[in-house]
PDB file of C-alpha atoms in Angstrom:
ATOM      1  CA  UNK A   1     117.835 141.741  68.150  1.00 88.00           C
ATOM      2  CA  UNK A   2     117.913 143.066  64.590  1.00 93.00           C
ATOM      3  CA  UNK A   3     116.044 142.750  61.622  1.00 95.00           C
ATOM      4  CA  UNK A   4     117.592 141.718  58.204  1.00 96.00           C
ATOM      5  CA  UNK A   5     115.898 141.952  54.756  1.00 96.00           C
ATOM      6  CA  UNK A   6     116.638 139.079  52.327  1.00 97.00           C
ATOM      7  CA  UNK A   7     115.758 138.724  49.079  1.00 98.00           C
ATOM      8  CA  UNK A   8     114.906 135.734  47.378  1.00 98.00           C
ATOM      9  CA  UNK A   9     114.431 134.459  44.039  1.00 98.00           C
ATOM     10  CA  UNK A  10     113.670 131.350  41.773  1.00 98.00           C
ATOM     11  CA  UNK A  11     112.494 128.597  43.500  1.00 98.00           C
ATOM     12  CA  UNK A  12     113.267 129.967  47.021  1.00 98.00           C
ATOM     13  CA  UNK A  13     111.024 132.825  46.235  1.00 98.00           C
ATOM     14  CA  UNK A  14     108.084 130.803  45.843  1.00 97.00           C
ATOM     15  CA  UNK A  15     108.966 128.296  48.145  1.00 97.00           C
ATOM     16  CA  UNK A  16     109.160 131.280  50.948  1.00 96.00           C
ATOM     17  CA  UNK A  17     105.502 133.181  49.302  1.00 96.00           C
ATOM     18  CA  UNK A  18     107.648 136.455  48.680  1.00 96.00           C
ATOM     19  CA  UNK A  19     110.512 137.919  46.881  1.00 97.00           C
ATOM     20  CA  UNK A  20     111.747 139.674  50.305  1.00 97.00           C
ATOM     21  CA  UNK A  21     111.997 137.864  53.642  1.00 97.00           C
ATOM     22  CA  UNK A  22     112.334 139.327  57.318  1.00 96.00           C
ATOM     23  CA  UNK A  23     114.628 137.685  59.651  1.00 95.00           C
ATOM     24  CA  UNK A  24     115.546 138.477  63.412  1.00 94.00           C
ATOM     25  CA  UNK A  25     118.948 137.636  64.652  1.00 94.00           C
ATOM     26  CA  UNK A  26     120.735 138.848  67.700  1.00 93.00           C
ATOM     27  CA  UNK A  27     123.480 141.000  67.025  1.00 89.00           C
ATOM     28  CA  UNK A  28     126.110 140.765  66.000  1.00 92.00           C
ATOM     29  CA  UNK A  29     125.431 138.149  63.403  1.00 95.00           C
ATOM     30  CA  UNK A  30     126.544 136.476  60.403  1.00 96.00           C
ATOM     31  CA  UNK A  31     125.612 135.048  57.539  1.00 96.00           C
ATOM     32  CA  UNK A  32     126.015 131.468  58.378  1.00 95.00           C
ATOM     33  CA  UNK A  33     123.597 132.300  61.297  1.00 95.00           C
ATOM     34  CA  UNK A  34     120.914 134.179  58.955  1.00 95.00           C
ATOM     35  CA  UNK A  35     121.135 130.987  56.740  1.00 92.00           C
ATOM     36  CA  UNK A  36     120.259 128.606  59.576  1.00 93.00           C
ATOM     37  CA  UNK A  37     117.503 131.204  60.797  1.00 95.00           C
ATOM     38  CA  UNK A  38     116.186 130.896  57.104  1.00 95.00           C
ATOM     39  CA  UNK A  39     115.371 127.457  57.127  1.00 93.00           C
ATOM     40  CA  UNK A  40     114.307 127.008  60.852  1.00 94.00           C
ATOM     41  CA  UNK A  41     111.755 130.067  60.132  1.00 94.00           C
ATOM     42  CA  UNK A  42     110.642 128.964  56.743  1.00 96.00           C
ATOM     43  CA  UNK A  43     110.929 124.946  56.943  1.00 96.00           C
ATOM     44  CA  UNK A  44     110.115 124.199  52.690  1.00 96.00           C
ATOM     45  CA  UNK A  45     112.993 126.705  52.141  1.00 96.00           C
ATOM     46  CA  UNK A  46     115.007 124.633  54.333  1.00 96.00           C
ATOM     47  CA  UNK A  47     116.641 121.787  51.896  1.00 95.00           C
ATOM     48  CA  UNK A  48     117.094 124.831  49.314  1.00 96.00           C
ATOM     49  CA  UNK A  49     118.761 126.867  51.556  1.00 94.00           C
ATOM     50  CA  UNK A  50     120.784 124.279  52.622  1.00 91.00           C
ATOM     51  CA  UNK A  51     122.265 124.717  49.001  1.00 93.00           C
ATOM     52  CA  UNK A  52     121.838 128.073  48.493  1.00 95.00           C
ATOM     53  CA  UNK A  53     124.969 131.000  48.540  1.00 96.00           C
ATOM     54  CA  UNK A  54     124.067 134.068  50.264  1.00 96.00           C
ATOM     55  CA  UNK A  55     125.120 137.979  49.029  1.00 98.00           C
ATOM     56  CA  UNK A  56     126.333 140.610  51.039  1.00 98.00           C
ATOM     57  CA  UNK A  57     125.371 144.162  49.164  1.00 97.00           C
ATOM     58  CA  UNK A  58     125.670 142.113  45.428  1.00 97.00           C
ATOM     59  CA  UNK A  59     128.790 139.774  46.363  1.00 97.00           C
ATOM     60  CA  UNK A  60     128.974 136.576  46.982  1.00 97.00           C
ATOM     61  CA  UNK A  61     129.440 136.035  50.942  1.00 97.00           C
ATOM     62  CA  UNK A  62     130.975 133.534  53.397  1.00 96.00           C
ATOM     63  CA  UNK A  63     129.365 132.301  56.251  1.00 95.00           C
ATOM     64  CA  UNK A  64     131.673 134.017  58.680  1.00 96.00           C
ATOM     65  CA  UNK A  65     131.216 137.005  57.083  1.00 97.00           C
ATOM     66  CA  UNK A  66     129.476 139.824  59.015  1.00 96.00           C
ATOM     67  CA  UNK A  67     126.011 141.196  58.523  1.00 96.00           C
ATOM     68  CA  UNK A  68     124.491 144.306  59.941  1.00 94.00           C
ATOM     69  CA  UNK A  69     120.827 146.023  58.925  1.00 93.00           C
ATOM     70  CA  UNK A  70     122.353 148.326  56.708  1.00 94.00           C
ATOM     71  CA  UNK A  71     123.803 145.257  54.761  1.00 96.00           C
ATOM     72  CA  UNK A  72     121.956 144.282  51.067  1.00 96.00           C
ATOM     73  CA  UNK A  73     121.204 140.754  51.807  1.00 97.00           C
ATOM     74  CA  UNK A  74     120.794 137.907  49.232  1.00 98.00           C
ATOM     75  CA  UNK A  75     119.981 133.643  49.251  1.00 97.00           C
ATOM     76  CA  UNK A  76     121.417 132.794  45.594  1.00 97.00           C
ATOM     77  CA  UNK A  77     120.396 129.510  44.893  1.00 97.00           C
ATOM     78  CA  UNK A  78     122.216 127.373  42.852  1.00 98.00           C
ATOM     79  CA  UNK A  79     122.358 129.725  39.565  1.00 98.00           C
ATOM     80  CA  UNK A  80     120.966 128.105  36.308  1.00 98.00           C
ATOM     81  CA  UNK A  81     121.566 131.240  33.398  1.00 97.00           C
ATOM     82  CA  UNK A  82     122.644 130.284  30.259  1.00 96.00           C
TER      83      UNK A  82
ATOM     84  CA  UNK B   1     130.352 145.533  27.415  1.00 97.00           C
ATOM     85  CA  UNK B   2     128.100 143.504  29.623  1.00 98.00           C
ATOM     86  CA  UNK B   3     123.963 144.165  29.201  1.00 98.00           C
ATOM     87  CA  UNK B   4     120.712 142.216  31.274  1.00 98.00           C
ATOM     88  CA  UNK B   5     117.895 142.498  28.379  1.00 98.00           C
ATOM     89  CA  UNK B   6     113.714 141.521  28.269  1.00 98.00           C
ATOM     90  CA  UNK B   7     114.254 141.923  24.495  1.00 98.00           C
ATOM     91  CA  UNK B   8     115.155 139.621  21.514  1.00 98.00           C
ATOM     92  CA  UNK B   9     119.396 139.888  21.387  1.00 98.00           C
ATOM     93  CA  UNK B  10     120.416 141.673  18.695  1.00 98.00           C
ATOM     94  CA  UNK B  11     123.211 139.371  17.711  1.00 97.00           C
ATOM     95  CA  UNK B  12     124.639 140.879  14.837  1.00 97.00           C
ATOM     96  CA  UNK B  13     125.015 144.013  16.652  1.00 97.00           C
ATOM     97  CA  UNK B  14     127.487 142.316  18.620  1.00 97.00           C
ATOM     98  CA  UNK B  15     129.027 140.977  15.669  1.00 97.00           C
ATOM     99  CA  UNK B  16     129.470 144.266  14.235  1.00 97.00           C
ATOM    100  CA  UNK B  17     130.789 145.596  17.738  1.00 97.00           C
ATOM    101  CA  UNK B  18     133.705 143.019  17.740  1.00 98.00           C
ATOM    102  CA  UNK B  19     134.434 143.324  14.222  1.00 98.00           C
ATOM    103  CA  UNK B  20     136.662 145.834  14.632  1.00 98.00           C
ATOM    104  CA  UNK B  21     140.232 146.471  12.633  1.00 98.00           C
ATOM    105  CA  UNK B  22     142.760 145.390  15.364  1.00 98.00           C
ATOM    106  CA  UNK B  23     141.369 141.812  15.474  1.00 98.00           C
ATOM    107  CA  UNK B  24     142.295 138.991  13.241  1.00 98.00           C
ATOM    108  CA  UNK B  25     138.925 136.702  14.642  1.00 98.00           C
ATOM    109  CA  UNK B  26     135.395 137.077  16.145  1.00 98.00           C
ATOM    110  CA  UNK B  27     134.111 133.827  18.174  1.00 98.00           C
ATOM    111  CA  UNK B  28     130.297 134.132  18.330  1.00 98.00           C
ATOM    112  CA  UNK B  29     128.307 132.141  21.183  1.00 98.00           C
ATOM    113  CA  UNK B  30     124.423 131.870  21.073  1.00 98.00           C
ATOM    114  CA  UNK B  31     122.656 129.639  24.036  1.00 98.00           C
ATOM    115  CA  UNK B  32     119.038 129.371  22.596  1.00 98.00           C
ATOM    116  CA  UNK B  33     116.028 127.620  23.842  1.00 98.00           C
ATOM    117  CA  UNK B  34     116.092 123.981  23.389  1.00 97.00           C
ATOM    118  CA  UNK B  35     113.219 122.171  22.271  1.00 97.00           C
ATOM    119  CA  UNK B  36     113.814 118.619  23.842  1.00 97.00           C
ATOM    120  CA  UNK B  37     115.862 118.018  26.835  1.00 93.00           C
ATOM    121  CA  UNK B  38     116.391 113.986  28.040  1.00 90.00           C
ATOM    122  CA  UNK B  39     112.989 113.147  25.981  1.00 93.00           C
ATOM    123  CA  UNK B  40     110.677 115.922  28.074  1.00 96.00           C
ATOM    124  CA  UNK B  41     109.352 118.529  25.430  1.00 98.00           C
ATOM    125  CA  UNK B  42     109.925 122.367  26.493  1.00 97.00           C
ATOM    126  CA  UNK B  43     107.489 124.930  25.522  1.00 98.00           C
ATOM    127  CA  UNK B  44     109.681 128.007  26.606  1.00 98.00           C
ATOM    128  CA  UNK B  45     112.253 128.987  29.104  1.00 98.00           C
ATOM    129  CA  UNK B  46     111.839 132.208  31.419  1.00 98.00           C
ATOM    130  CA  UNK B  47     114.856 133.645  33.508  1.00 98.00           C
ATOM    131  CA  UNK B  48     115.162 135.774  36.110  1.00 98.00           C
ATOM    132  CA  UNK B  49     118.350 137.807  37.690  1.00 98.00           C
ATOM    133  CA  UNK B  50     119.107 139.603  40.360  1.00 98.00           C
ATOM    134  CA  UNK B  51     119.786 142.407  38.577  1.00 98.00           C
ATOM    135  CA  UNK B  52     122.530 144.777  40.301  1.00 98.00           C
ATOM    136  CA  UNK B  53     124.333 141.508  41.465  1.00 98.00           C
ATOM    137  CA  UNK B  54     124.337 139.734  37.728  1.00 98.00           C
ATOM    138  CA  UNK B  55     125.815 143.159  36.221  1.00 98.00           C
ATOM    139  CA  UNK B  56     128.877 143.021  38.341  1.00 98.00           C
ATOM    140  CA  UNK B  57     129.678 139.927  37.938  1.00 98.00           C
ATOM    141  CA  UNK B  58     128.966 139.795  34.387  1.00 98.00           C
ATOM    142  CA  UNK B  59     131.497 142.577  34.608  1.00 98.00           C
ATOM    143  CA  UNK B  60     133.846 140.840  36.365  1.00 98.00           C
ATOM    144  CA  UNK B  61     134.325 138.024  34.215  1.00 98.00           C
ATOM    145  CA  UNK B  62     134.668 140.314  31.336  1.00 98.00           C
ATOM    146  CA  UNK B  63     137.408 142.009  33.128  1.00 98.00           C
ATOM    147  CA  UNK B  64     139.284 138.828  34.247  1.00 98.00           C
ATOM    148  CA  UNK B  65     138.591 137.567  30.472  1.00 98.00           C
ATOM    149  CA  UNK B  66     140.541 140.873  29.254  1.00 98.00           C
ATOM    150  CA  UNK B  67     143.069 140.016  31.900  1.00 98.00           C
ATOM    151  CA  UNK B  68     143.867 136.797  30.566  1.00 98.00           C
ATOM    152  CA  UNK B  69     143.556 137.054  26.968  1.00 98.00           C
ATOM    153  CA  UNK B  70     144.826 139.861  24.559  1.00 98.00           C
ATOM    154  CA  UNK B  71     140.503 140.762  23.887  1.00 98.00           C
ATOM    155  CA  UNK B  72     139.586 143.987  21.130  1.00 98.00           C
ATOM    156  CA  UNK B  73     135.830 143.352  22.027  1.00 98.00           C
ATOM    157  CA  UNK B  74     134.070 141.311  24.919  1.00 98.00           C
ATOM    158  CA  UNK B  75     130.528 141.483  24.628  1.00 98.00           C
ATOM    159  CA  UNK B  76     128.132 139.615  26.774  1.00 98.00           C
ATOM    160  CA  UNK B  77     124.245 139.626  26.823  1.00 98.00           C
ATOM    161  CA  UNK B  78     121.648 138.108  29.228  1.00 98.00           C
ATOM    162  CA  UNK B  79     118.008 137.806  28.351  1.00 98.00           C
ATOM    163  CA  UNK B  80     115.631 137.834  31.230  1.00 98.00           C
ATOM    164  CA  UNK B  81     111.911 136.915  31.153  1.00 98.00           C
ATOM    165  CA  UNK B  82     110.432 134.574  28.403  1.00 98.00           C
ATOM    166  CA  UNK B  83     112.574 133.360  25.542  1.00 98.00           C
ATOM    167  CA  UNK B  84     110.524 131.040  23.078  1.00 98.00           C
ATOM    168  CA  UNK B  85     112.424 128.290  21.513  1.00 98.00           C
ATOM    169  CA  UNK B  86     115.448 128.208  19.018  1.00 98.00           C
ATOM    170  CA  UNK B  87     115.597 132.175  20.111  1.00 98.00           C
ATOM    171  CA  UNK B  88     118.748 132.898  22.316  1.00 98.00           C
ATOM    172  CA  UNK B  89     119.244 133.587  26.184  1.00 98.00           C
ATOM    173  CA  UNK B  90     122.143 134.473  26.272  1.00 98.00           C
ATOM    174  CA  UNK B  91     124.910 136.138  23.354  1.00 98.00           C
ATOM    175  CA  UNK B  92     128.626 136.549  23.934  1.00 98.00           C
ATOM    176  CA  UNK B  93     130.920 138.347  21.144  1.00 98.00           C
ATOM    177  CA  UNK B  94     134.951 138.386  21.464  1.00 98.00           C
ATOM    178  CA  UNK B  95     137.790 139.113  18.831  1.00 98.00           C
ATOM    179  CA  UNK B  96     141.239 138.935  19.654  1.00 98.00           C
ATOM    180  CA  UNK B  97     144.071 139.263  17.163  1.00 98.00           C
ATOM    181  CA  UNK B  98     144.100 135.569  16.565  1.00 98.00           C
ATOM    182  CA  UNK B  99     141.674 132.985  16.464  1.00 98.00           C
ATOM    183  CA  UNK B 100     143.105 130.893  19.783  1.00 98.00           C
ATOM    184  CA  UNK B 101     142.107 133.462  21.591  1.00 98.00           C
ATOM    185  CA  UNK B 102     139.005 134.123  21.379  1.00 98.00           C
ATOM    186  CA  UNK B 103     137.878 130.217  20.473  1.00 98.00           C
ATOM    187  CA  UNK B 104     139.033 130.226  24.488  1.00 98.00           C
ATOM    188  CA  UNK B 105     137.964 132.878  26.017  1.00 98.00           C
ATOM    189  CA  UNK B 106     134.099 132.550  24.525  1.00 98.00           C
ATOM    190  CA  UNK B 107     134.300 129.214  26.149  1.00 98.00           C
ATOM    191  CA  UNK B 108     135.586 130.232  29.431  1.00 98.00           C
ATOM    192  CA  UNK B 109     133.133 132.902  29.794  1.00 98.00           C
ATOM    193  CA  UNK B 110     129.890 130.756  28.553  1.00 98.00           C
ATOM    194  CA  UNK B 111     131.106 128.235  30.970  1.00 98.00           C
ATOM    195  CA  UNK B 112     132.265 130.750  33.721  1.00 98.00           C
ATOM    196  CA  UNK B 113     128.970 132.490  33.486  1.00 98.00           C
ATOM    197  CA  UNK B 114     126.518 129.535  33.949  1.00 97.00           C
ATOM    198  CA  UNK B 115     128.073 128.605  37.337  1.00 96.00           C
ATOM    199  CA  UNK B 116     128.708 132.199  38.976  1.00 96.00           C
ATOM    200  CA  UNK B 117     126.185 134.742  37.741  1.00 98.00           C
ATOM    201  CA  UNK B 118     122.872 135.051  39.337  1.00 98.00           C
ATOM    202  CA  UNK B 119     120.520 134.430  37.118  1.00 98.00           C
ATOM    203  CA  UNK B 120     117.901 131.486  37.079  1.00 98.00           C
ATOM    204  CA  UNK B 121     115.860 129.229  34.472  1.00 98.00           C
ATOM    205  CA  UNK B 122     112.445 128.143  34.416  1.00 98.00           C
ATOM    206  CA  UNK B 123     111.571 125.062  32.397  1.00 97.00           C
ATOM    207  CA  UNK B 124     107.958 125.776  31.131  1.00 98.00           C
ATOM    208  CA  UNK B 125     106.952 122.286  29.709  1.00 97.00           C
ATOM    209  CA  UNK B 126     104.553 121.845  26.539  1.00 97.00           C
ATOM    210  CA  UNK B 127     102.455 119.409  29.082  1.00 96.00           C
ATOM    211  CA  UNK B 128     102.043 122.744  31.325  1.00 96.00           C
ATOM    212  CA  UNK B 129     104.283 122.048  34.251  1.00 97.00           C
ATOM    213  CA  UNK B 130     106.799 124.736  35.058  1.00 97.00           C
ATOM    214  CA  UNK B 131     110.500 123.881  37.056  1.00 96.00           C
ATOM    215  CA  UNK B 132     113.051 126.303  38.642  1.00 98.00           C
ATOM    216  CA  UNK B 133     116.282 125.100  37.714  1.00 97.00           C
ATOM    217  CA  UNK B 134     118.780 124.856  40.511  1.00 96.00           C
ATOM    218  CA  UNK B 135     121.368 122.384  39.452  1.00 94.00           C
ATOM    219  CA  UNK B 136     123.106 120.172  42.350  1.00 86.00           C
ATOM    220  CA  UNK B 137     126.671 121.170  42.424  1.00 69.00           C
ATOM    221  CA  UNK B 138     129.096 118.392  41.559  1.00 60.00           C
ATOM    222  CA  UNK B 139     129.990 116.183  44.537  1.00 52.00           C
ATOM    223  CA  UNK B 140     127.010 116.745  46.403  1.00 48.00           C
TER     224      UNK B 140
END
């Protein structure tokens, strides 16, 4: 198992009580798997999530894409600036 | 030039950034605080980025906007935290030799921005409820 740090923000931050989330996921995993561990682990964040785009160190990700410990790790909900 | 701010925009120091002697037009774009949106009265808006991420890709559309259109200045601002009405969020600046130009590529990047760079809104509403804004993506 490994632990992955994910930061959150807007609504997702206050729907998960924190602006940096701990998630364990079996290696090797990816961030279509981190997503789904997301919103089994923190059900309210679950529709958002659902929604959401994840980052890989500050880029927008896929879900096959890779993710290891050392990895930056993003949720961007749907963005609103402007 | 790409810039995430908690201060006022200074938008005639973009102005005066992009008024430089190799262009023919500036396009100035200001998105300010409304005061009414569908009927619902807002009291402010606060935003919030995530950072490091919203600088590069702030930068990147200023790079593809260079890429597609013959840009002297491309100037884009971000305001985080609370901005009280009519004041703006966000500021872009371009000049281009001609007017076509830069008319296009303010609106590409305004429009570019709001559905790629992560920043958020938060509708603070004069009857004292507060909203994330996460719109649904077309198609949904």
């Amino acid at each position: 198992m490994m632990k992955i740090k994910v930061k959150l923000f807007a609504a997702a931050r206050e729907l998960a009580s924190g602006s940096e989330v701990v998630v364990e996921l079996s290696a090797p995993a990816t961030v279509g798997q981190l997503r789904a561990a997301l919103a089994r682990e923190i059900p309210p964040l679950a529709p958002l999530a659902e929604r959401s785009l994840a980052a890989v160190n500050a880029q927008y990700a896929d879900d096959a894409d890779a993710i290891t410990p050392d990895d930056e790790v993003a949720l961007i909900p749907p963005v609103s600036g402007g | 030039m790409v810039e995430l701010t908690h201060e006022p925009i200074d938008a005639l120091r973009l102005l005066a950034r992009a008024q430089q002697p190799q262009a023919g037009a500036v396009v100035l774009f200001l998105g300010i605080t409304r005061q009414f949106t569908a009927g619902r009265e807002t009291a402010e808006l606060r935003y919030e980025a995530y950072a490091e991420m919203a600088r590069s890709e702030l930068a990147a559309l200023e790079q593809q906007a260079r890429g597609r259109w013959p840009l002297v200045e491309c100037a884009i601002v971000h305001r985080l935290g609370v901005v009280p009405l009519a004041e703006a969020s966000v500021a872009i600046a371009v000049s281009s030799p001609h007017r076509a130009a830069a008319f296009e590529a303010g609106q590409w990047l305004i429009d570019s921005l709001k559905q790629t760079v992560p920043i958020w809104k938060q509708e603070h509403y004069s009857d004292g409820a507060a909203e994330w804004v996460h719109p649904e993506p077309p198609g949904f």
